[in-house]
XYZ file of C-alpha atoms in Angstrom:
660
model
C 39.416 -20.123 31.580
C 39.605 -16.539 30.227
C 39.027 -17.670 26.628
C 36.162 -19.915 27.625
C 34.512 -17.084 29.532
C 34.853 -14.672 26.596
C 33.566 -17.215 24.075
C 30.558 -18.031 26.234
C 29.619 -14.368 26.277
C 30.289 -13.836 22.575
C 27.113 -13.192 20.562
C 25.903 -10.579 18.127
C 22.211 -11.428 18.672
C 20.487 -8.048 19.148
C 17.486 -9.566 20.937
C 17.028 -10.816 24.523
C 17.660 -14.533 25.092
C 14.270 -14.707 26.823
C 12.565 -14.085 23.450
C 14.389 -16.879 21.648
C 11.456 -19.306 21.832
C 8.683 -16.695 21.558
C 6.572 -16.018 18.478
C 7.968 -12.552 17.882
C 8.273 -11.187 14.344
C 11.277 -8.932 13.770
C 11.221 -6.346 11.012
C 12.479 -2.811 10.392
C 11.530 0.716 9.438
C 13.502 3.578 7.939
C 11.642 6.687 9.100
C 8.870 6.998 11.647
C 5.434 7.859 10.256
C 4.378 11.478 10.565
C 1.093 10.519 12.196
C -0.795 7.486 13.451
C -4.130 9.304 13.500
C -6.329 6.889 11.492
C -8.225 9.777 9.887
C -5.015 11.172 8.412
C -2.334 8.448 8.110
C -1.927 7.452 4.457
C 1.596 6.008 4.114
C 2.675 2.377 3.992
C 4.908 2.869 7.055
C 2.002 4.222 9.100
C -0.280 1.497 7.761
C 1.951 -1.225 9.213
C 0.879 0.123 12.590
C -2.579 1.612 12.089
C -3.984 -1.290 10.106
C -3.061 -3.686 12.920
C -4.018 -1.459 15.843
C -7.334 -0.301 14.351
C -9.915 -2.859 13.265
C -12.320 -1.921 10.483
C -15.964 -2.614 9.747
C -14.998 -4.637 6.670
C -11.844 -6.495 5.632
C -10.407 -8.255 2.595
C -10.254 -12.016 2.340
C -6.591 -12.880 2.898
C -6.368 -15.668 0.303
C -8.895 -14.875 -2.437
C -8.141 -13.075 -5.722
C -9.761 -10.992 -7.099
C -9.941 -9.180 -3.791
C -13.160 -9.835 -1.869
C -14.664 -7.834 0.981
C -15.637 -9.808 4.091
C -17.213 -8.721 7.397
C -14.853 -7.388 10.055
C -16.301 -5.587 13.068
C -19.775 -5.883 11.555
C -21.851 -8.999 11.085
C -22.163 -8.843 7.301
C -21.157 -6.828 4.238
C -24.157 -4.502 3.818
C -26.170 -4.364 0.623
C -27.624 -1.120 -0.739
C -31.183 -0.329 0.286
C -33.458 2.344 -1.159
C -34.957 4.511 1.604
C -38.329 6.256 1.498
C -36.627 9.557 0.596
C -35.037 7.855 -2.434
C -31.506 7.811 -1.030
C -29.303 4.717 -1.159
C -28.422 3.474 2.333
C -26.039 0.908 3.824
C -26.781 -0.472 7.290
C -23.962 -1.843 9.496
C -24.646 -4.038 12.544
C -21.776 -4.438 15.006
C -20.604 -7.713 16.451
C -20.835 -8.209 20.193
C -17.838 -8.107 22.503
C -15.777 -5.445 20.717
C -13.809 -3.288 23.149
C -11.196 -0.576 22.840
C -7.655 -1.234 24.027
C -7.251 -0.506 27.746
C -5.994 3.061 28.115
C -5.722 5.933 30.598
C -8.046 8.094 28.501
C -11.047 6.056 29.673
C -10.016 6.404 33.318
C -9.912 10.184 32.858
C -13.552 10.413 31.773
C -15.164 7.343 33.368
C -13.295 6.712 36.613
C -10.490 4.549 37.952
C -12.382 1.285 37.476
C -12.924 1.723 33.729
C -9.772 1.342 31.632
C -11.723 0.410 28.495
C -15.260 0.343 27.161
C -17.391 -1.354 24.541
C -17.382 0.000 21.010
C -20.679 1.569 19.985
C -22.201 2.629 16.686
C -21.673 6.244 17.737
C -17.899 5.641 17.612
C -18.195 5.039 13.867
C -20.282 8.223 13.532
C -17.607 10.159 15.453
C -14.929 8.802 13.111
C -16.912 9.907 10.051
C -17.441 13.372 11.535
C -13.676 13.668 11.998
C -13.205 12.760 8.335
C -15.681 15.479 7.344
C -13.987 18.082 9.574
C -11.703 20.292 7.417
C -9.495 20.947 10.468
C -8.550 17.252 10.597
C -7.420 17.459 6.951
C -8.117 13.849 6.046
C -6.812 12.902 2.584
C -10.013 10.965 1.804
C -12.489 13.691 2.799
C -13.662 14.365 -0.752
C -14.073 10.622 -1.407
C -17.031 10.564 1.018
C -18.925 13.543 -0.365
C -21.612 11.156 -1.626
C -22.755 10.756 2.007
C -25.710 13.046 2.605
C -24.687 16.266 4.438
C -21.031 15.130 4.710
C -19.529 18.201 3.054
C -22.151 20.539 4.524
C -21.318 19.338 8.030
C -17.694 20.357 7.502
C -18.765 23.727 6.144
C -20.986 24.266 9.213
C -18.093 23.556 11.538
C -15.863 26.092 9.783
C -18.588 28.742 9.945
C -19.419 28.108 13.614
C -15.751 28.216 14.608
C -15.225 31.515 12.831
C -18.306 33.081 14.405
C -17.792 31.889 17.984
C -14.324 31.519 19.488
C -15.735 29.837 22.592
C -17.282 27.166 20.334
C -13.903 26.656 18.653
C -12.325 26.044 22.060
C -14.628 23.183 22.993
C -13.533 19.526 22.657
C -14.300 18.376 19.130
C -16.876 15.793 20.169
C -18.887 18.601 21.780
C -18.487 20.760 18.675
C -19.751 17.915 16.503
C -22.787 17.441 18.719
C -23.609 21.157 18.665
C -23.206 21.205 14.871
C -25.910 18.559 14.621
C -23.848 15.673 13.292
C -24.043 14.394 9.717
C -27.578 13.815 8.438
C -26.402 10.930 6.255
C -24.863 9.059 9.209
C -27.643 7.667 11.391
C -27.046 5.838 14.666
C -29.671 3.300 15.742
C -29.025 2.387 19.363
C -25.594 1.153 20.402
C -25.123 -1.540 17.792
C -26.275 -0.255 14.394
C -25.417 2.674 12.162
C -26.434 3.615 8.654
C -24.954 5.790 5.907
C -27.261 7.413 3.348
C -25.967 8.618 -0.015
C -27.139 11.489 -2.170
C -26.119 9.505 -5.241
C -25.133 5.849 -5.822
C -21.530 5.022 -4.945
C -20.871 1.293 -4.945
C -17.201 1.878 -4.105
C -17.936 3.560 -0.781
C -17.780 0.225 1.057
C -14.070 -0.061 0.273
C -13.393 2.892 2.570
C -14.837 0.836 5.432
C -12.003 -1.679 4.956
C -9.385 1.013 5.648
C -8.350 2.488 9.023
C -9.772 5.903 8.079
C -13.252 4.771 9.124
C -12.250 2.723 12.178
C -14.425 3.320 15.272
C -12.716 6.115 17.184
C -13.038 6.822 20.902
C -13.820 10.476 21.554
C -12.074 10.053 24.911
C -8.756 9.315 23.173
C -9.009 12.341 20.861
C -9.947 14.618 23.776
C -7.346 13.301 26.219
C -4.304 13.039 23.958
C -4.042 16.728 23.104
C -0.354 17.277 23.842
C -1.059 19.258 27.028
C 0.227 18.626 30.569
C 2.823 16.150 29.328
C 0.336 13.995 27.458
C 1.088 12.702 23.981
C -0.856 13.790 20.955
C -3.445 11.460 19.451
C -1.240 11.308 16.342
C 1.326 9.382 18.416
C -0.970 7.442 20.732
C -3.507 5.288 18.885
C -6.295 3.678 20.901
C -7.928 1.048 18.746
C -9.675 -2.310 18.775
C -7.313 -4.382 16.630
C -5.577 -7.731 17.185
C -2.458 -5.813 18.234
C -1.906 -2.769 20.421
C 0.985 -0.323 20.235
C 3.056 -1.328 23.280
C 6.126 0.835 22.580
C 6.684 3.745 20.216
C 10.166 5.251 20.074
C 10.423 7.044 16.739
C 14.209 7.019 16.827
C 14.661 3.377 17.737
C 11.782 0.907 17.704
C 8.034 0.214 17.603
C 6.389 -2.779 19.275
C 2.986 -4.268 18.505
C 1.776 -6.666 21.206
C -1.092 -9.123 20.795
C -4.323 -7.723 22.193
C -5.485 -10.268 24.774
C -8.953 -8.699 24.841
C -9.484 -8.815 21.054
C -13.035 -9.668 20.019
C -11.710 -12.236 17.548
C -10.495 -14.455 20.361
C -14.100 -14.920 21.474
C -15.867 -15.246 18.105
C -15.736 -17.134 14.828
C -15.801 -14.022 12.657
C -14.333 -14.463 9.142
C -11.390 -12.217 10.015
C -10.553 -14.068 13.233
C -10.080 -17.582 11.814
C -7.409 -18.534 9.262
C -9.337 -19.008 5.997
C -9.733 -22.383 4.328
C -10.667 -20.944 0.923
C -8.245 -19.297 -1.474
C -6.189 -19.702 -4.599
C -5.502 -23.366 -5.327
C -1.723 -23.015 -5.498
C -1.379 -21.296 -2.091
C -0.629 -24.415 -0.089
C 1.182 -26.291 -2.849
C 3.599 -23.394 -3.354
C 4.365 -23.168 0.356
C 3.178 -19.602 0.921
C 0.332 -20.917 3.082
C 0.830 -23.446 5.871
C -1.945 -26.034 5.695
C -1.699 -26.523 9.461
C -2.866 -22.926 9.994
C -6.218 -23.392 8.275
C -9.153 -23.078 10.653
C -7.060 -21.933 13.617
C -7.824 -18.762 15.591
C -5.819 -15.620 14.919
C -3.381 -14.059 15.602
C -0.430 -16.472 15.887
C 2.192 -13.884 16.853
C 2.716 -12.522 20.349
C 4.599 -9.433 19.224
C 5.861 -7.588 16.176
C 9.052 -5.582 16.698
C 10.209 -2.863 14.312
C 13.830 -1.698 14.611
C 15.012 1.445 12.884
C 17.408 0.897 9.975
C 18.303 3.998 7.990
C 20.409 2.209 5.370
C 19.267 -0.609 3.117
C 22.511 -2.616 3.000
C 22.910 -3.062 6.803
C 19.213 -3.967 6.948
C 19.667 -6.624 4.260
C 22.786 -8.015 5.960
C 20.858 -8.435 9.227
C 18.162 -10.246 7.288
C 20.800 -12.634 5.914
C 21.976 -13.245 9.481
C 18.426 -14.164 10.453
C 17.858 -11.144 12.668
C 15.023 -9.873 10.473
C 12.430 -12.429 9.449
C 11.609 -10.946 6.051
C 13.160 -8.288 3.883
C 13.256 -6.452 0.612
C 16.025 -7.215 -1.847
C 18.542 -4.395 -2.143
C 19.461 -3.380 -5.669
C 23.144 -4.090 -5.094
C 22.427 -7.751 -4.250
C 19.563 -8.433 -6.631
C 21.526 -10.419 -9.226
C 23.014 -12.691 -6.566
C 19.628 -13.293 -4.943
C 17.379 -13.615 -7.997
C 18.525 -15.424 -11.142
C 16.312 -16.100 -14.143
C 13.370 -14.709 -12.187
C 13.857 -17.350 -9.483
C 15.632 -17.519 -6.163
C 19.338 -18.258 -6.625
C 20.532 -21.744 -5.582
C 22.570 -20.219 -2.739
C 19.519 -18.522 -1.254
C 17.330 -21.581 -1.812
C 19.877 -23.742 0.031
C 19.444 -21.473 3.049
C 15.731 -22.281 3.038
C 14.668 -18.800 1.978
C 11.484 -18.096 0.039
C 10.960 -15.539 -2.713
C 7.510 -14.019 -2.987
C 6.266 -11.800 -5.783
C 3.072 -9.825 -5.938
C 1.822 -7.448 -8.578
C 0.522 -4.362 -6.824
C -2.696 -2.578 -7.854
C -0.739 0.040 -9.765
C -0.250 0.967 -13.382
C 2.483 2.982 -15.083
C 2.025 4.279 -18.585
C 3.018 6.681 -21.345
C 0.155 9.023 -22.098
C -0.815 11.210 -25.048
C -2.524 14.557 -24.563
C -5.698 13.943 -26.547
C -6.313 17.717 -26.703
C -3.125 18.132 -28.749
C -3.790 18.756 -32.489
C -1.034 16.373 -33.637
C -1.241 13.336 -31.351
C -4.820 13.873 -30.105
C -8.401 13.390 -31.230
C -8.409 16.312 -33.687
C -6.099 14.336 -35.990
C -8.692 11.588 -36.345
C -7.584 8.326 -37.920
C -4.176 9.770 -38.793
C -3.324 10.509 -35.150
C -4.844 7.235 -33.995
C -2.501 5.252 -36.247
C 0.434 7.375 -35.048
C -0.392 6.449 -31.447
C -0.827 2.801 -32.396
C 2.555 2.760 -34.131
C 4.280 4.403 -31.169
C 2.679 1.843 -28.853
C 3.995 -1.042 -30.961
C 7.537 0.339 -30.705
C 7.751 0.162 -26.888
C 9.065 -3.066 -25.395
C 7.952 -3.014 -21.745
C 9.596 -6.321 -20.902
C 13.015 -5.074 -22.009
C 12.414 -1.800 -20.186
C 11.760 -3.702 -16.940
C 14.918 -5.788 -17.321
C 17.040 -2.694 -17.865
C 15.617 -0.397 -15.216
C 13.814 -2.408 -12.505
C 15.744 -5.707 -12.346
C 12.689 -7.213 -14.027
C 10.454 -6.287 -11.108
C 7.146 -5.640 -12.800
C 4.499 -7.251 -14.967
C 4.228 -5.893 -18.535
C 0.792 -4.315 -18.798
C -1.645 -5.325 -21.517
C -4.457 -3.103 -20.242
C -5.169 -0.574 -17.505
C -6.335 -3.287 -15.050
C -3.653 -4.931 -12.871
C -3.724 -8.537 -11.609
C -5.909 -9.214 -8.586
C -8.744 -6.972 -9.778
C -12.034 -8.107 -11.200
C -11.875 -7.777 -14.998
C -8.168 -8.513 -15.305
C -7.582 -11.280 -17.838
C -4.172 -12.925 -17.449
C -4.475 -14.428 -20.918
C -5.329 -11.192 -22.719
C -2.754 -9.871 -25.218
C -3.249 -6.350 -26.445
C -2.431 -6.339 -30.197
C -0.774 -2.920 -29.808
C 1.379 -3.969 -26.839
C 3.329 -6.695 -28.620
C 6.531 -4.994 -29.872
C 6.514 -5.079 -33.676
C 8.574 -2.441 -35.515
C 7.589 -3.753 -38.929
C 3.875 -3.367 -38.220
C 4.538 -0.002 -36.560
C 6.331 1.261 -39.667
C 3.413 0.152 -41.852
C 0.972 2.070 -39.632
C 3.130 5.192 -39.926
C 2.908 4.907 -43.707
C -0.890 4.684 -43.448
C -0.883 7.703 -41.133
C 1.129 9.736 -43.620
C 4.298 9.780 -41.508
C 6.509 7.304 -43.392
C 9.980 7.301 -41.802
C 8.869 10.172 -39.604
C 8.196 12.577 -42.502
C 4.883 14.423 -42.634
C 3.504 13.672 -46.115
C 1.423 16.856 -46.063
C 4.259 19.270 -45.271
C 7.286 17.250 -46.362
C 8.960 18.154 -43.064
C 10.045 15.804 -40.296
C 7.396 15.270 -37.633
C 8.643 16.719 -34.345
C 7.099 15.600 -31.068
C 7.788 16.529 -27.451
C 8.113 14.163 -24.506
C 7.477 16.178 -21.319
C 8.709 15.154 -17.889
C 9.034 16.620 -14.423
C 11.766 14.221 -13.256
C 15.236 15.708 -13.677
C 17.316 12.816 -12.307
C 19.886 11.162 -14.547
C 18.257 7.740 -14.017
C 14.873 9.080 -15.169
C 16.454 10.644 -18.259
C 17.909 7.256 -19.199
C 14.468 5.686 -18.900
C 12.852 8.347 -21.061
C 15.654 8.038 -23.577
C 14.857 4.324 -23.864
C 11.411 5.215 -25.234
C 12.768 7.965 -27.464
C 15.322 5.585 -28.976
C 12.549 3.078 -29.726
C 10.566 5.722 -31.599
C 13.709 6.875 -33.379
C 13.911 3.438 -35.016
C 10.682 4.405 -36.795
C 12.216 7.699 -37.914
C 10.250 9.750 -35.377
C 11.948 12.818 -33.919
C 10.842 12.980 -30.277
C 12.573 15.585 -28.102
C 12.785 15.310 -24.328
C 11.529 18.423 -22.517
C 12.777 18.229 -18.919
C 11.536 20.677 -16.296
C 11.170 20.501 -12.538
C 8.017 18.909 -11.138
C 6.182 22.170 -10.418
C 6.841 23.489 -13.921
C 5.730 20.189 -15.406
C 2.478 20.306 -13.411
C 1.901 23.857 -14.651
C 2.345 22.677 -18.265
C -0.154 19.886 -17.681
C -2.685 22.356 -16.254
C -2.250 24.585 -19.339
C -2.447 21.637 -21.713
C 0.999 22.517 -23.093
C 2.271 18.957 -23.486
C 2.109 16.101 -25.990
C 3.596 12.915 -24.522
C 4.222 12.189 -20.842
C 4.594 9.377 -18.303
C 2.349 8.847 -15.327
C 1.329 6.255 -12.787
C -1.603 5.399 -10.566
C -1.797 3.554 -7.245
C -5.255 2.247 -6.409
C -7.186 3.614 -3.465
C -9.183 0.382 -3.427
C -9.135 -2.828 -5.508
C -12.021 -2.220 -7.871
C -11.816 -1.851 -11.676
C -13.701 1.437 -11.371
C -10.652 2.934 -9.618
C -8.607 2.433 -12.809
C -11.186 2.789 -15.558
C -12.323 6.164 -14.189
C -8.868 7.524 -15.109
C -10.055 7.792 -18.711
C -13.634 8.998 -18.205
C -14.430 12.382 -19.784
C -15.623 14.250 -16.692
C -12.280 13.467 -15.008
C -10.255 15.106 -17.822
C -7.479 17.289 -16.446
C -8.330 20.087 -18.905
C -11.970 20.092 -17.781
C -11.943 19.429 -14.046
C -8.350 19.115 -12.818
C -9.177 15.412 -12.584
C -6.900 12.370 -12.871
C -7.596 11.858 -16.604
C -4.245 13.397 -17.567
C -4.574 12.118 -21.139
C -7.756 14.226 -21.554
C -9.337 11.207 -23.213
C -12.988 11.801 -24.150
C -15.042 9.087 -25.792
C -18.829 8.998 -25.581
C -19.092 5.218 -25.969
C -16.489 4.660 -23.243
C -18.266 7.085 -20.899
C -21.605 5.359 -21.455
C -20.112 1.956 -20.673
C -18.345 3.371 -17.624
C -21.576 4.777 -16.194
C -23.279 1.401 -16.655
C -20.336 -0.495 -15.123
C -19.177 1.636 -12.202
C -21.840 0.772 -9.619
C -22.439 -2.815 -10.681
C -21.538 -5.825 -8.534
C -18.877 -8.129 -9.979
C -21.073 -10.099 -12.346
C -20.537 -11.484 -15.842
C -22.466 -8.490 -17.163
C -19.963 -6.170 -15.526
C -17.117 -8.201 -17.013
C -18.699 -7.897 -20.472
C -18.873 -4.109 -20.159
C -15.255 -3.950 -19.013
C -14.148 -5.956 -22.047
C -15.900 -3.450 -24.322
C -14.202 -0.535 -22.544
C -10.790 -2.155 -22.900
C -11.444 -2.718 -26.612
C -12.018 1.029 -27.033
C -8.771 1.835 -25.216
C -6.962 -0.818 -27.223
C -7.957 0.866 -30.468
C -7.756 4.533 -29.443
C -4.424 4.263 -27.567
C -4.644 7.288 -25.239
C -2.101 5.346 -23.164
C 0.795 3.056 -23.886
C 0.446 0.756 -20.884
C 3.909 -0.064 -19.544
C 3.784 -2.214 -16.411
C 2.226 -3.072 -13.104
C 4.682 -2.662 -10.261
C 5.729 -5.926 -8.662
C 6.954 -6.358 -5.120
C 9.727 -8.873 -4.484
C 10.341 -9.944 -0.901
C 12.404 -12.591 0.834
C 11.423 -14.536 3.918
C 13.133 -17.200 5.947
C 12.152 -20.850 6.180
C 10.708 -20.371 9.672
C 8.157 -17.789 8.514
C 4.723 -19.121 7.574
C 1.719 -17.751 5.688
C 3.699 -15.246 3.652
C 1.243 -14.924 0.777
C 1.876 -11.507 -0.814
C -1.173 -9.321 -0.558
C -0.319 -6.594 -3.069
C -2.323 -3.972 -1.225
C -0.848 -2.104 1.726
C -2.934 -4.207 4.030
C -2.373 -5.757 7.477
C -1.351 -9.405 7.333
C 0.477 -9.782 10.641
C -2.447 -11.577 12.254
C -2.129 -14.320 9.617
C 1.656 -14.748 9.895
C 3.150 -17.543 11.984
C 6.701 -18.363 13.061
C 8.598 -21.485 14.065
C 10.911 -19.993 16.727
C 12.811 -23.259 17.301
C 13.817 -23.526 13.651
C 14.763 -19.824 13.677
C 17.014 -20.235 16.705
C 18.744 -23.287 15.205
C 19.430 -21.618 11.867
C 20.557 -18.372 13.469
C 23.127 -20.227 15.572
C 24.505 -21.965 12.501
C 24.746 -18.756 10.503
C 26.242 -16.686 13.311
C 28.633 -19.070 15.029
C 31.335 -17.002 16.706
C 34.831 -17.082 15.194
C 36.785 -18.410 18.169
C 40.345 -18.896 16.955
C 41.346 -15.243 17.561
C 40.261 -15.628 21.207
C 42.318 -18.760 21.675
C 45.236 -17.020 20.006
C 44.763 -14.093 22.374
C 44.712 -16.443 25.360
C 47.936 -18.099 24.152
C 49.543 -14.689 23.652
C 48.571 -13.700 27.199
C 50.137 -16.904 28.536
C 53.329 -16.346 26.525
C 53.629 -12.772 27.755
C 52.621 -13.319 31.364
C 54.228 -16.690 32.101
C 57.856 -15.392 32.228
C 56.771 -12.747 34.728
C 55.158 -15.360 36.942
C 58.295 -17.506 36.720
C 60.544 -14.616 37.720
C 58.208 -13.644 40.568
C 58.200 -17.219 41.810
C 62.033 -17.543 41.744
C 62.473 -14.269 43.643
C 60.041 -15.439 46.318
C 62.174 -18.526 46.772
């Protein structure tokens, strides 16, 4: 009886039995985000919460690639209009029935009977004013300077606060009203707002697909100020999304609960119905469940995040079925992934491996201001760069240093973006030491000897990463160039010193990377436009590449819609980069993730973008598989029961005899 009782109670399931049949997604986090304020939060950890709690005016189509904007909280993706004053304007019309999550902040300002309210166009204007406010310190503030009066509004606020302390003490929504608002953000009634630009900026719409521009309730910002025991707005989001933050313990767990008052439950908006269109292989490959198509979203009732500081315990819990999806830890990679596919052992458990190239690019760059490797050397330097590019084997690099996680880059444009050509092969990114050596001869650097001086050519590879792993990676490139006879020395400094060298232009060769702010080719091609040169403007063009033909094509391309004409211009730009070689493109980062057989609609998105509303779970299958994987080991309990009987029985026998 004792053993049976113990066995019945034996379970290592960390979740309540009542949730066994519920559609609850279990996942983990390592460290709590610093802030959940949508105007400020810019990390992937924060985005898992903010992008599900805060709806946005626009969204991305879940299944289409290249990425495509679709309407979210607004009825359509706006097109640019030319106003009478010559400015470009975008007009947004809100859907009906959108309400904020029920919250005490509305009771405070509107009475006990009003725990929520309808979203209005002015809530978008308030959000944009917060982005313009220097005191909020939004990381995207400068990205919206094209909006008329956006920067000036922020400057006015700073001036008014300095001149009048009583003004500075007012709630921010009152300050914004007294400052006159932003001239380029016009509110027309309760359901329409408009943004007017001082200059064309076709990419500005992408910011309306990110939580930064979500409609924000002034009541929530005013109420959650950290006073009188209240939380701060940074820890208490009040949004409109398909999920609401139901629990937020930074040391233990977060919980997202389905928003029962979500507008999507009452409409057929594109972002509220599982899409029928997408890449042809989605359903055939199993990443999309055909039964989900056309059904209302979301499928999940809750998403639970449990804190896991260490990667190995987190991965072990995934293998037990207690997390529904997980990253592959480095220590287990070779046993999980073999020949770029899921190992037979993992496949037998019903697990799925998903890979997605992220909108990132990592590269080796040349300082084009340098007299040896840069533009001043003319054709001689160009052929040197071409030869050095031919020596670098990105595929081998990925196998050695990233477990093969990455896509060798042929251009600056990653997969999933308009203009990326999966079939394109850059003639200077196919490793060929023989051709590289011939180019060095043409450049006057045969076997690494400068024909003009007779001395060995000495080059410097600068880096701000001092870790031993990074040094091994840099040495991989140096060894490749050494095969051509080139003497490249590694110059390692700390990050701050390296940044100082870059600002001074005191570098020749370096490595860098870029993570897209939004999925448009402009956000990568601008990295090599002249006005963005680091030496000229402290911009992101760290190679200091300057090419008049490239700049002209860029200006023609940047504000175009994704047409064949835009594609043609992009091809011409890539041809210039192919020949000039300011970069040696290395790879696009690739995300590998595992999910269990019971998880549905696991199409990798690439972007840090909310997909929880599309995910579905078969809780019955999960419970069955969990039980099989975590069956209790019972023989020690039976052995213990036998030992108890052996030890106790003689005592009972003696007691019984004495009673006789």
